[in-house]
Amino acid sequence: MDSPVKDISVASATPTEPQAPAAPGAGPLGRFGRFGPVALVVAGGLSVQFGSAVAVLLMPRAGALGVVTLRLVLAAAVLLIACRPKIRGYSRADWGTVVVFGTAMSAMNILFYLSVARIPLGAAVTLEVLGPLALSVLASRRLVNFLWAGLALAGVALLSGGGFDRLDPLGAGFALAAGSMWAAYIVFSARTGRRFPQMDGLALAMAVGAVISLPFGIVAAGDRLVVPSTVGLGLAVALMSSVLPYALELVALRRMPAATFAILMSLEPAIAATAGFLVLHQALGLLDALAIALVIAASMGAVRTQVARATQ
């Protein structure tokens, strides 16, 4: 089976459908100008990583697979009710895009939560972000993006504390696999946003992901999935980690190149380390702070590159 990252340069550089130019000031990003997509990505990162910290607290009640199921099923329910996406009028290629997007989303979440059940949140996201970093290099056509990706990668390596050999090998493996699914998620989120109006594609893809995850959650957690307090926390995780960030990212990817979006994902380890410290009391050291500075510098460089390119 081909790697989901192999055709990234084609997917990001030549969209399958032409996009109509947005009128100045139109749409949800108009008031933010060129930095609108960047603000949406950062806000989505904050939401998803603090939601992940809450999910870790929920795992003793429902287990990793149970938390994934609660997150995706409840998020799908919220989006389907809010968006009421139409079912008819789409081509086979449109439905294929949604199914692949939903499958990547489900696999990414399952693998990530299996990882954070075994290794610290910051380390898991640090390993996972290697997927989007690889995407940024493969999709880039400008030499400067290799510089920003390299700087972010240095921060990622530093955030690992000098090596991942002390981590649970299975947990680290799950995180790396989640990273490959994250790269696929970026590509197919952009394609879904071009093929479906508003948030319809996201709602349908989330439903696909929920159906895929449901058997795993039922087998792993059983009737613990219907405990009211667990469902309440699961809804909070669904809103923070799925509904809000995925919606923000889908809108951002309509206005931002996939390569730039992928480099911005290097902010995720820094956000995750902060969430782990504030919510899970996982301490930050001097090397962690330096790593955060490196990934933020790389992300700022990516933003400046995108803005400069847009003005040319």
PDB file of N, CA, C and O in Angstrom, residues 2-3 7 27 55 80 114 157 219 235 237 254 260 285 296:
ATOM      1  N   ASP A   2       0.572   2.186  -0.904  1.00  0.00           N
ATOM      2  CA  ASP A   2       1.397   3.386  -1.024  1.00  0.00           C
ATOM      3  C   ASP A   2       1.302   4.250   0.216  1.00  0.00           C
ATOM      4  O   ASP A   2       0.255   4.330   0.862  1.00  0.00           O
ATOM      5  N   SER A   3       2.408   4.924   0.529  1.00  0.00           N
ATOM      6  CA  SER A   3       2.423   5.865   1.651  1.00  0.00           C
ATOM      7  C   SER A   3       1.532   7.043   1.360  1.00  0.00           C
ATOM      8  O   SER A   3       1.488   7.541   0.238  1.00  0.00           O
ATOM      9  N   ASP A   7       2.395  11.462  -2.656  1.00  0.00           N
ATOM     10  CA  ASP A   7       1.911  12.384  -3.677  1.00  0.00           C
ATOM     11  C   ASP A   7       1.623  13.762  -3.112  1.00  0.00           C
ATOM     12  O   ASP A   7       0.814  14.503  -3.643  1.00  0.00           O
ATOM     13  N   GLY A  27     -15.820  36.642   3.721  1.00  0.00           N
ATOM     14  CA  GLY A  27     -15.585  35.395   4.424  1.00  0.00           C
ATOM     15  C   GLY A  27     -15.135  35.613   5.848  1.00  0.00           C
ATOM     16  O   GLY A  27     -14.897  36.723   6.306  1.00  0.00           O
ATOM     17  N   ALA A  55      -8.149  14.616  27.749  1.00  0.00           N
ATOM     18  CA  ALA A  55      -8.369  13.228  27.351  1.00  0.00           C
ATOM     19  C   ALA A  55      -7.499  12.273  28.166  1.00  0.00           C
ATOM     20  O   ALA A  55      -7.935  11.170  28.519  1.00  0.00           O
ATOM     21  N   LEU A  80     -22.849  16.986  12.643  1.00  0.00           N
ATOM     22  CA  LEU A  80     -23.979  16.616  11.792  1.00  0.00           C
ATOM     23  C   LEU A  80     -25.223  17.415  12.147  1.00  0.00           C
ATOM     24  O   LEU A  80     -25.985  17.836  11.258  1.00  0.00           O
ATOM     25  N   LEU A 114      -3.297   5.843  21.796  1.00  0.00           N
ATOM     26  CA  LEU A 114      -2.522   4.684  22.243  1.00  0.00           C
ATOM     27  C   LEU A 114      -1.113   5.111  22.650  1.00  0.00           C
ATOM     28  O   LEU A 114      -0.514   4.515  23.557  1.00  0.00           O
ATOM     29  N   ALA A 157      13.870  17.558  18.023  1.00  0.00           N
ATOM     30  CA  ALA A 157      14.866  16.653  18.590  1.00  0.00           C
ATOM     31  C   ALA A 157      15.257  17.081  20.004  1.00  0.00           C
ATOM     32  O   ALA A 157      15.419  16.250  20.898  1.00  0.00           O
ATOM     33  N   VAL A 219     -15.439  -2.677  22.240  1.00  0.00           N
ATOM     34  CA  VAL A 219     -14.694  -3.845  22.723  1.00  0.00           C
ATOM     35  C   VAL A 219     -13.813  -3.477  23.913  1.00  0.00           C
ATOM     36  O   VAL A 219     -13.724  -4.225  24.898  1.00  0.00           O
ATOM     37  N   LEU A 235     -17.527  14.727  25.850  1.00  0.00           N
ATOM     38  CA  LEU A 235     -18.047  15.824  25.026  1.00  0.00           C
ATOM     39  C   LEU A 235     -17.095  17.015  25.050  1.00  0.00           C
ATOM     40  O   LEU A 235     -16.865  17.658  24.016  1.00  0.00           O
ATOM     41  N   VAL A 237     -13.859  16.859  25.455  1.00  0.00           N
ATOM     42  CA  VAL A 237     -12.732  16.472  24.611  1.00  0.00           C
ATOM     43  C   VAL A 237     -13.104  16.581  23.141  1.00  0.00           C
ATOM     44  O   VAL A 237     -12.312  17.061  22.315  1.00  0.00           O
ATOM     45  N   ARG A 254      -8.088  26.348   3.229  1.00  0.00           N
ATOM     46  CA  ARG A 254      -8.638  26.926   2.009  1.00  0.00           C
ATOM     47  C   ARG A 254      -7.863  28.160   1.582  1.00  0.00           C
ATOM     48  O   ARG A 254      -7.949  28.584   0.428  1.00  0.00           O
ATOM     49  N   THR A 260       3.092  25.379   4.131  1.00  0.00           N
ATOM     50  CA  THR A 260       3.143  26.346   5.235  1.00  0.00           C
ATOM     51  C   THR A 260       2.357  25.834   6.433  1.00  0.00           C
ATOM     52  O   THR A 260       2.802  25.943   7.583  1.00  0.00           O
ATOM     53  N   GLY A 285      11.760  21.557  31.475  1.00  0.00           N
ATOM     54  CA  GLY A 285      13.130  21.880  31.825  1.00  0.00           C
ATOM     55  C   GLY A 285      13.701  22.950  30.915  1.00  0.00           C
ATOM     56  O   GLY A 285      13.027  23.471  30.022  1.00  0.00           O
ATOM     57  N   ILE A 296       9.064  27.765  17.698  1.00  0.00           N
ATOM     58  CA  ILE A 296       8.339  29.018  17.484  1.00  0.00           C
ATOM     59  C   ILE A 296       9.066  29.866  16.443  1.00  0.00           C
ATOM     60  O   ILE A 296       8.435  30.473  15.561  1.00  0.00           O
TER      61      ILE A 296
END
